[in-house]
Short mmCIF file of C-alpha atoms in Angstrom, two decimals:
data_model
loop_
_atom_site.label_atom_id
_atom_site.label_comp_id
_atom_site.label_asym_id
_atom_site.label_seq_id
_atom_site.Cartn_x
_atom_site.Cartn_y
_atom_site.Cartn_z
CA MET A 1 15.03 -103.71 178.91
CA GLU A 2 14.49 -100.02 179.59
CA LEU A 3 15.81 -97.39 177.18
CA ASP A 4 15.48 -93.85 175.90
CA ILE A 5 14.96 -92.77 172.28
CA TYR A 6 16.51 -89.64 170.84
CA ASP A 7 15.73 -88.00 167.53
CA PHE A 8 18.91 -86.44 166.15
CA ASP A 9 18.65 -83.31 163.98
CA LYS A 10 17.62 -80.20 165.94
CA THR A 11 17.25 -82.45 168.98
CA LEU A 12 20.76 -83.43 170.04
CA LEU A 13 22.27 -80.47 168.21
CA PRO A 14 20.87 -77.19 166.87
CA PHE A 15 20.89 -77.90 163.12
CA ASP A 16 19.97 -80.39 160.40
CA SER A 17 23.07 -82.54 159.93
CA GLY A 18 22.28 -83.60 156.33
CA GLY A 19 21.99 -80.01 155.09
CA LYS A 20 25.00 -78.90 157.13
CA PHE A 21 27.07 -81.82 155.78
CA TRP A 22 26.08 -80.89 152.21
CA SER A 23 27.18 -77.27 152.71
CA TYR A 24 30.41 -78.47 154.33
CA CYS A 25 31.08 -80.69 151.32
CA ILE A 26 30.42 -77.83 148.87
CA ARG A 27 33.15 -75.82 150.60
CA HIS A 28 35.64 -78.69 150.71
CA TYR A 29 34.71 -80.57 147.52
CA PRO A 30 33.34 -77.81 145.24
CA TRP A 31 33.09 -80.12 142.23
CA ILE A 32 29.96 -81.63 143.79
CA LEU A 33 28.10 -78.57 142.53
CA SER A 34 27.88 -80.48 139.26
CA CYS A 35 25.10 -82.48 141.00
CA ALA A 36 22.99 -79.33 141.50
CA PRO A 37 20.81 -79.74 138.35
CA TYR A 38 19.99 -83.33 139.37
CA GLN A 39 19.24 -82.21 142.92
CA PHE A 40 17.06 -79.34 141.67
CA LEU A 41 15.10 -81.69 139.40
CA GLY A 42 14.55 -84.03 142.35
CA LEU A 43 13.26 -81.12 144.42
CA ILE A 44 10.81 -80.10 141.69
CA LEU A 45 9.51 -83.67 141.43
CA TYR A 46 9.14 -83.77 145.22
CA CYS A 47 7.21 -80.47 145.24
CA LEU A 48 4.93 -81.82 142.50
CA GLY A 49 4.21 -84.92 144.56
CA ILE A 50 5.91 -87.25 142.06
CA TYR A 51 8.76 -88.07 144.44
CA ASP A 52 8.35 -88.88 148.11
CA LEU A 53 11.07 -88.06 150.62
CA THR A 54 12.75 -91.44 150.12
CA LYS A 55 13.10 -90.86 146.36
CA LEU A 56 14.20 -87.25 146.85
CA LYS A 57 17.18 -88.37 148.89
CA LYS A 58 18.78 -90.13 145.91
CA PRO A 59 19.39 -86.95 143.89
CA PHE A 60 20.15 -84.95 147.03
CA PHE A 61 22.83 -87.37 148.21
CA SER A 62 24.15 -88.22 144.73
CA PHE A 63 27.23 -86.13 145.58
CA LEU A 64 28.39 -88.95 147.90
CA THR A 65 29.80 -90.71 144.84
CA MET A 66 32.22 -87.80 144.33
CA ILE A 67 33.79 -87.46 147.77
CA PRO A 68 35.87 -89.57 150.18
CA LYS A 69 32.85 -90.39 152.34
CA LYS A 70 34.47 -91.66 155.54
CA LYS A 71 37.10 -88.92 155.61
CA ALA A 72 34.48 -86.24 154.86
CA ALA A 73 32.25 -87.45 157.72
CA GLU A 74 35.19 -87.51 160.14
CA LYS A 75 36.34 -84.01 159.18
CA PHE A 76 32.78 -82.71 159.31
CA TRP A 77 32.31 -83.96 162.86
CA ASP A 78 35.77 -82.69 163.85
CA LYS A 79 34.27 -79.26 163.22
CA TYR A 80 30.71 -79.77 164.43
CA ASP A 81 30.65 -82.39 167.21
CA LYS A 82 31.11 -79.59 169.76
CA TYR A 83 27.50 -78.57 169.06
CA ILE A 84 26.04 -81.70 170.69
CA TYR A 85 24.08 -80.52 173.72
CA ASP A 86 25.69 -81.31 177.07
CA TRP A 87 22.60 -83.13 178.35
CA ALA A 88 22.97 -85.61 175.47
CA LYS A 89 26.54 -86.58 176.31
CA LYS A 90 27.25 -90.02 177.73
CA GLU A 91 27.87 -88.89 181.31
CA ASN A 92 24.47 -87.16 181.38
CA ARG A 93 22.34 -89.91 179.88
CA GLU A 94 20.28 -91.92 182.36
CA ARG A 95 20.02 -95.28 180.64
CA TYR A 96 20.63 -97.28 177.46
CA SER A 97 20.07 -94.81 174.61
CA VAL A 98 19.11 -95.19 170.96
CA ILE A 99 19.15 -92.51 168.27
CA VAL A 100 16.30 -93.00 165.78
CA SER A 101 16.79 -90.60 162.88
CA ALA A 102 16.05 -90.00 159.22
CA SER A 103 19.63 -88.79 158.74
CA PRO A 104 22.04 -90.89 156.66
CA ASP A 105 24.06 -93.72 158.17
CA LEU A 106 27.31 -92.06 157.01
CA ILE A 107 26.62 -89.05 159.24
CA ILE A 108 25.05 -90.84 162.20
CA SER A 109 27.58 -93.69 162.49
CA GLU A 110 30.51 -91.33 163.01
CA ILE A 111 28.86 -89.12 165.63
CA ALA A 112 27.38 -92.15 167.42
CA LYS A 113 30.92 -93.42 168.02
CA ARG A 114 32.07 -90.05 169.27
CA ILE A 115 29.28 -89.50 171.78
CA GLU A 116 29.23 -93.22 172.68
CA ILE A 117 25.54 -93.67 172.06
CA ASP A 118 24.48 -97.27 172.73
CA ASP A 119 22.80 -97.82 169.37
CA TYR A 120 21.32 -95.99 166.41
CA ILE A 121 18.71 -96.60 163.75
CA CYS A 122 18.82 -94.33 160.69
CA THR A 123 18.33 -94.09 156.95
CA ILE A 124 20.69 -96.39 155.04
CA HIS A 125 22.11 -95.20 151.71
CA ASP A 126 23.89 -97.18 149.00
CA LYS A 127 27.15 -96.00 147.42
CA ASN A 128 25.20 -93.89 144.90
CA GLY A 129 23.24 -92.01 147.56
CA ALA A 130 19.94 -93.89 147.06
CA VAL A 131 18.02 -94.98 150.13
CA ILE A 132 18.02 -98.71 150.81
CA GLY A 133 14.55 -99.62 151.99
CA LYS A 134 12.58 -96.67 153.34
CA ASN A 135 13.54 -93.30 154.74
CA CYS A 136 13.62 -93.66 158.54
CA HIS A 137 10.93 -91.15 159.51
CA ASP A 138 7.33 -91.03 160.79
CA ALA A 139 5.86 -94.51 161.42
CA GLU A 140 8.93 -96.14 159.83
CA LYS A 141 10.91 -95.09 162.91
CA VAL A 142 8.62 -97.19 165.13
CA ARG A 143 8.59 -100.14 162.73
CA ARG A 144 12.38 -100.29 162.57
CA PHE A 145 12.77 -99.68 166.29
CA ARG A 146 10.38 -102.50 167.19
CA GLU A 147 12.04 -104.81 164.68
CA LYS A 148 15.29 -104.37 166.62
CA TYR A 149 13.85 -103.94 170.12
CA PRO A 150 10.53 -105.82 170.18
CA ASP A 151 10.18 -105.96 173.95
CA ALA A 152 11.97 -102.80 175.09
CA GLU A 153 10.22 -100.46 177.50
CA VAL A 154 10.70 -96.91 176.27
CA ILE A 155 11.05 -94.52 179.19
CA ASN A 156 11.87 -91.17 177.57
CA VAL A 157 11.60 -89.87 174.01
CA TYR A 158 13.27 -86.61 172.98
CA SER A 159 12.51 -84.79 169.73
CA ASP A 160 12.30 -81.27 168.33
CA SER A 161 9.11 -82.11 166.41
CA ILE A 162 5.93 -83.24 168.12
CA LYS A 163 4.17 -83.49 164.76
CA ASN A 164 6.80 -85.49 162.86
CA ASP A 165 7.70 -87.73 165.78
CA LYS A 166 4.22 -88.40 167.12
CA TYR A 167 4.78 -92.09 166.37
CA ILE A 168 7.87 -92.49 168.53
CA PHE A 169 6.38 -90.24 171.21
CA SER A 170 3.53 -92.75 171.38
CA LEU A 171 6.01 -95.34 172.72
CA ALA A 172 7.22 -93.29 175.69
CA LYS A 173 6.33 -93.05 179.35
CA HIS A 174 7.75 -89.52 179.33
CA CYS A 175 7.93 -87.15 176.35
CA PHE A 176 10.28 -84.21 175.91
CA HIS A 177 9.91 -81.56 173.24
CA VAL A 178 13.37 -80.13 172.55
CA VAL A 179 13.25 -76.41 171.74
CA LYS A 180 16.59 -74.64 171.16
CA GLY A 181 18.35 -77.24 173.26
CA LYS A 182 15.89 -77.10 176.17
CA ARG A 183 13.97 -80.25 177.11
CA ILE A 184 10.35 -79.42 177.82
CA PRO A 185 8.27 -82.27 179.28
CA PHE A 186 4.75 -82.64 177.97
CA GLU A 187 1.93 -85.12 178.08
CA PHE A 188 1.39 -86.83 174.77
CA LYS A 189 -2.06 -88.16 174.04
CA ASN A 190 -1.43 -91.52 172.44
CA MET A 191 -3.39 -91.39 169.23
CA TYR A 192 -0.99 -93.75 167.43
CA PRO A 193 -0.84 -96.99 169.44
CA GLU A 194 1.48 -99.71 168.21
CA GLY A 195 0.04 -102.29 165.90
#
């Protein structure tokens, strides 16, 4: 099976969807500001190296317990789905396509339906905002991808970050660095072989 991998935030659209969703929720559900001290404490612990990114996401996404999650995600994408780059839309994709992202399942699942992406792999959160398993970033992206697609041949990988997505770039025949919506091909020296 041949397929393409897409990062999501700042790759298929020009912003970070988790941060944008949080600011959207503050405007529409202002009572979530009561989570701010917990979020701030989590950020301090992250900066001190006590929390990793996976642990930081629990306080950051704790506000999910205080909103109608499905409705909020739908309304959020009603406003922001127009920002998906044209080249990422179904009619412009060349082959079976998989989003592999650190963004939360709540955000990715709704937009994946709308743009008719073939599949997605992302960070899974419980009802309290805590990450189930590991945050889907760095080498975890490859581990989870290969768990689901052990024999797939990856043709193209698209991401805004060569540094953060060096692991998924290592899977591709062709690599594309996405800068402000433009896909720039580059040759990636595979320093991170699978296994």
